[in-house]
XYZ file of N, CA and C in Angstrom:
399
model
N 26.321 173.702 46.417
C 27.601 173.066 46.311
C 28.659 173.958 46.941
N 28.582 175.229 46.750
C 29.556 176.119 47.371
C 29.432 176.075 48.876
N 28.285 175.945 49.354
C 28.058 175.868 50.797
C 28.700 174.602 51.363
N 28.587 173.520 50.583
C 29.151 172.261 51.043
C 30.666 172.340 50.997
N 31.203 172.977 49.952
C 32.659 173.109 49.868
C 33.169 174.004 50.976
N 32.465 175.066 51.294
C 32.871 175.962 52.375
C 32.828 175.213 53.698
N 31.775 174.409 53.855
C 31.653 173.641 55.098
C 32.778 172.626 55.203
N 33.098 172.000 54.085
C 34.188 171.015 54.046
C 35.511 171.704 54.340
N 35.690 172.888 53.788
C 36.907 173.660 54.025
C 37.007 174.022 55.497
N 35.892 174.446 56.089
C 35.885 174.784 57.525
C 36.221 173.561 58.386
N 35.629 172.440 58.044
C 35.886 171.209 58.788
C 37.341 170.773 58.649
N 37.913 170.955 57.467
C 39.308 170.575 57.239
C 40.218 171.446 58.090
N 39.956 172.790 58.076
C 40.758 173.689 58.905
C 40.614 173.346 60.395
N 39.411 173.046 60.845
C 39.161 172.676 62.220
C 39.898 171.381 62.568
N 39.883 170.448 61.659
C 40.560 169.175 61.868
C 42.068 169.381 61.926
N 42.585 170.273 61.047
C 44.024 170.559 61.060
C 44.428 171.214 62.377
N 43.602 172.190 62.815
C 43.898 172.832 64.095
C 43.822 171.825 65.247
N 42.840 170.955 65.205
C 42.694 169.943 66.241
C 43.890 168.999 66.218
N 44.358 168.644 65.012
C 45.535 167.776 64.867
C 46.775 168.466 65.386
N 46.873 169.793 65.106
C 48.021 170.539 65.627
C 47.991 170.598 67.150
N 46.825 170.765 67.722
C 46.664 170.794 69.182
C 47.017 169.434 69.784
N 46.562 168.385 69.118
C 46.874 167.045 69.612
C 48.378 166.762 69.506
N 48.981 167.267 68.396
C 50.424 167.070 68.226
C 51.191 167.806 69.322
N 50.749 169.028 69.638
C 51.408 169.796 70.697
C 51.220 169.086 72.044
N 50.006 168.578 72.251
C 49.745 167.864 73.509
C 50.573 166.580 73.569
N 50.692 165.909 72.421
C 51.495 164.689 72.356
C 52.965 165.008 72.624
N 53.471 166.113 72.075
C 54.855 166.518 72.305
C 55.072 166.814 73.791
N 54.113 167.481 74.413
C 54.209 167.784 75.844
C 54.216 166.492 76.674
N 53.337 165.559 76.310
C 53.280 164.281 77.027
C 54.598 163.535 76.845
N 55.156 163.553 75.625
C 56.447 162.894 75.372
C 57.560 163.533 76.208
N 57.535 164.851 76.306
C 58.546 165.556 77.102
C 58.414 165.168 78.581
N 57.166 165.149 79.073
C 56.938 164.766 80.467
C 57.350 163.307 80.708
N 57.064 162.455 79.736
C 57.458 161.056 79.849
C 58.987 160.931 79.875
N 59.658 161.711 79.021
C 61.123 161.713 79.010
C 61.681 162.168 80.358
N 61.092 163.238 80.925
C 61.516 163.717 82.244
C 61.289 162.638 83.310
N 60.129 161.983 83.249
C 59.809 160.943 84.227
C 60.795 159.778 84.104
N 61.152 159.394 82.893
C 62.104 158.294 82.677
C 63.493 158.685 83.200
N 63.890 159.944 82.985
C 65.178 160.417 83.489
C 65.199 160.381 85.012
N 64.129 160.855 85.633
C 64.023 160.839 87.095
C 64.057 159.396 87.601
N 63.362 158.494 86.889
C 63.343 157.079 87.279
C 64.767 156.511 87.242
N 65.528 156.798 86.168
C 66.907 156.307 86.074
C 67.767 156.876 87.204
N 67.591 158.182 87.477
C 68.360 158.795 88.565
C 68.026 158.149 89.910
N 66.742 157.883 90.141
C 66.325 157.240 91.385
C 66.879 155.816 91.480
N 66.860 155.091 90.373
C 67.420 153.737 90.378
C 68.917 153.769 90.686
N 69.637 154.724 90.087
C 71.071 154.838 90.357
C 71.302 155.192 91.832
N 70.489 156.089 92.361
C 70.622 156.471 93.770
C 70.310 155.280 94.676
N 69.305 154.488 94.312
C 68.979 153.291 95.094
C 70.143 152.307 95.085
N 70.779 152.113 93.927
C 71.935 151.217 93.830
C 73.090 151.751 94.685
N 73.309 153.065 94.628
C 74.382 153.672 95.425
C 74.110 153.484 96.919
N 72.879 153.726 97.333
C 72.519 153.564 98.740
C 72.608 152.102 99.179
N 72.228 151.184 98.291
C 72.341 149.758 98.613
C 73.806 149.388 98.825
N 74.685 149.932 97.999
C 76.124 149.682 98.167
C 76.604 150.227 99.510
N 76.155 151.432 99.851
C 76.546 152.047 101.134
C 76.037 151.192 102.296
N 74.811 150.710 102.202
C 74.240 149.867 103.259
C 75.049 148.583 103.407
N 75.391 147.942 102.275
C 76.186 146.714 102.331
C 77.549 146.978 102.957
N 78.185 148.082 102.559
C 79.492 148.429 103.121
C 79.359 148.709 104.618
N 78.293 149.381 105.014
C 78.066 149.678 106.435
C 77.833 148.393 107.223
N 77.060 147.471 106.653
C 76.827 146.195 107.330
C 78.142 145.460 107.527
N 78.986 145.450 106.498
C 80.278 144.776 106.598
C 81.146 145.448 107.656
N 81.106 146.771 107.678
C 81.886 147.514 108.666
C 81.408 147.188 110.076
N 80.105 147.123 110.266
C 79.547 146.793 111.581
C 79.949 145.373 111.971
N 79.902 144.453 111.015
C 80.300 143.073 111.285
C 81.771 143.013 111.680
N 82.623 143.713 110.933
C 84.054 143.735 111.254
C 84.296 144.350 112.624
N 83.622 145.461 112.897
C 83.777 146.129 114.192
C 83.302 145.224 115.323
N 82.200 144.524 115.110
C 81.681 143.606 116.126
C 82.707 142.511 116.410
N 83.322 141.972 115.357
C 84.354 140.949 115.548
C 85.523 141.516 116.343
N 85.957 142.716 115.997
C 87.072 143.346 116.712
C 86.719 143.562 118.187
N 85.494 144.026 118.441
C 85.060 144.264 119.821
C 85.047 142.949 120.596
N 84.548 141.882 119.976
C 84.517 140.579 120.641
C 85.933 140.092 120.936
N 86.846 140.270 119.990
C 88.236 139.849 120.203
C 88.866 140.655 121.341
N 88.632 141.949 121.347
C 89.173 142.796 122.419
C 88.561 142.449 123.771
N 87.277 142.152 123.779
C 86.609 141.772 125.021
C 87.191 140.461 125.548
N 87.419 139.505 124.653
C 88.014 138.233 125.045
C 89.419 138.450 125.605
N 90.192 139.289 124.907
C 91.552 139.596 125.365
C 91.521 140.286 126.732
N 90.616 141.241 126.892
C 90.496 141.963 128.157
C 90.074 141.022 129.285
N 89.180 140.104 128.995
C 88.760 139.133 130.005
C 89.957 138.310 130.456
N 90.773 137.852 129.502
C 91.967 137.085 129.843
C 92.938 137.894 130.677
N 93.159 139.136 130.273
C 94.073 139.992 131.031
C 93.538 140.255 132.438
N 92.239 140.452 132.557
C 91.629 140.707 133.864
C 91.808 139.485 134.765
N 91.591 138.306 134.194
C 91.766 137.090 134.989
C 93.214 136.937 135.433
N 94.156 137.199 134.531
C 95.578 137.107 134.903
C 95.923 138.158 135.955
N 95.405 139.359 135.821
C 95.654 140.423 136.788
C 95.102 140.025 138.158
N 93.872 139.528 138.170
C 93.261 139.118 139.445
C 94.044 137.980 140.082
N 94.507 137.045 139.268
C 95.305 135.930 139.783
C 96.613 136.453 140.377
N 97.275 137.362 139.662
C 98.527 137.942 140.161
C 98.279 138.721 141.449
N 97.181 139.457 141.493
C 96.836 140.225 142.686
C 96.584 139.297 143.875
N 95.904 138.198 143.647
C 95.667 137.217 144.706
C 96.999 136.648 145.199
N 97.881 136.306 144.256
C 99.198 135.776 144.638
C 99.979 136.800 145.448
N 99.950 138.051 145.018
C 100.653 139.106 145.764
C 100.094 139.257 147.175
N 98.776 139.198 147.298
C 98.157 139.306 148.628
C 98.574 138.129 149.513
N 98.630 136.930 148.922
C 99.068 135.763 149.688
C 100.517 135.928 150.129
N 101.368 136.412 149.207
C 102.779 136.630 149.543
C 102.918 137.708 150.616
N 102.118 138.740 150.529
C 102.139 139.814 151.527
C 101.758 139.250 152.889
N 100.707 138.432 152.903
C 100.263 137.818 154.154
C 101.385 136.946 154.743
N 102.035 136.158 153.884
C 103.152 135.319 154.351
C 104.286 136.193 154.891
N 104.570 137.279 154.182
C 105.622 138.205 154.623
C 105.300 138.806 155.979
N 104.052 139.239 156.170
C 103.641 139.804 157.464
C 103.741 138.760 158.576
N 103.333 137.544 158.254
C 103.424 136.466 159.240
C 104.888 136.191 159.599
N 105.761 136.172 158.589
C 107.195 135.968 158.841
C 107.762 137.113 159.668
N 107.322 138.339 159.392
C 107.797 139.500 160.148
C 107.363 139.387 161.611
N 106.130 138.932 161.866
C 105.657 138.743 163.246
C 106.483 137.671 163.964
N 106.751 136.571 163.244
C 107.562 135.504 163.848
C 108.976 135.997 164.141
N 109.541 136.771 163.207
C 110.883 137.316 163.404
C 110.906 138.257 164.606
N 109.894 139.112 164.716
C 109.793 140.035 165.849
C 109.733 139.257 167.163
N 108.928 138.200 167.178
C 108.792 137.383 168.380
C 110.129 136.715 168.721
N 110.819 136.198 167.692
C 112.116 135.554 167.904
C 113.132 136.558 168.420
N 113.124 137.787 167.857
C 114.052 138.826 168.315
C 113.776 139.184 169.773
N 112.494 139.255 170.129
C 112.144 139.557 171.515
C 112.612 138.436 172.446
N 112.416 137.189 172.027
C 112.875 136.057 172.837
C 114.396 136.080 172.963
N 115.089 136.346 171.866
C 116.552 136.402 171.870
C 117.040 137.519 172.778
N 116.376 138.649 172.732
C 116.742 139.773 173.590
C 116.581 139.383 175.060
N 115.494 138.689 175.362
C 115.262 138.231 176.730
C 116.331 137.235 177.160
N 116.679 136.321 176.273
C 117.714 135.334 176.579
C 119.047 136.034 176.789
N 119.330 137.054 175.954
C 120.593 137.784 176.099
C 120.641 138.504 177.445
N 119.552 139.106 177.862
C 119.506 139.781 179.158
C 119.704 138.779 180.294
N 119.045 137.621 180.166
C 119.177 136.587 181.178
C 120.613 136.073 181.233
N 121.209 135.882 180.030
C 122.594 135.416 179.975
C 123.530 136.448 180.588
N 123.288 137.706 180.330
C 124.131 138.764 180.895
C 124.016 138.768 182.418
N 122.802 138.603 182.895
C 122.579 138.565 184.343
C 123.287 137.353 184.938
N 123.110 136.200 184.293
C 123.759 134.984 184.784
C 125.281 135.124 184.732
N 125.776 135.705 183.668
C 127.228 135.907 183.535
C 127.732 136.838 184.643
N 126.962 137.828 184.955
C 127.318 138.748 186.039
C 127.367 138.008 187.373
N 126.395 137.154 187.601
C 126.357 136.381 188.840
C 127.540 135.417 188.909
N 127.817 134.789 187.786
C 128.948 133.852 187.742
C 130.252 134.603 187.992
N 130.391 135.757 187.381
C 131.598 136.561 187.568
C 131.727 136.994 189.018
N 130.610 137.411 189.603
C 130.625 137.852 191.011
C 130.980 136.682 191.915
N 130.415 135.504 191.585
C 130.719 134.329 192.412
C 132.196 133.967 192.284
N 132.703 134.085 191.091
C 134.119 133.787 190.874
C 134.992 134.758 191.643
N 134.614 135.992 191.706
C 135.354 137.013 192.424
C 135.327 136.729 193.909
N 134.165 136.304 194.393
C 134.006 136.007 195.821
C 134.900 134.829 196.173
N 134.948 133.863 195.270
C 135.779 132.691 195.550
C 137.265 133.042 195.545
N 137.666 133.971 194.771
C 139.074 134.419 194.723
C 139.420 135.141 195.998
N 138.507 135.854 196.489
C 138.784 136.670 197.691
C 138.798 135.781 198.845
């Protein structure tokens, strides 16, 4: 009977030690689980923050794209108006050059007529002088 009680006592102590080991292991697992849950929450918060940043970036890109399209449209209009004005100026320049050529030709003709008139006037004056004499 003493042998059985000693054996029972040994088994009880072994069971208590095993229970203490399991409790320590359980506490460690709980701590690791708590750490894992904390990391999971932090990762979820970071994912939400990054999703917000992505949405804001998408909106910014959309707004910028709209602005670029509006500026491109405005620039196209200005370019067309500039080209039209440039064409008109070139046409006016061409007309001006043509008018200058015509004026030059008219001045040359007038100069020739004036020389001819002076010559004729000289002849008329000389003839008048001859008739007086």
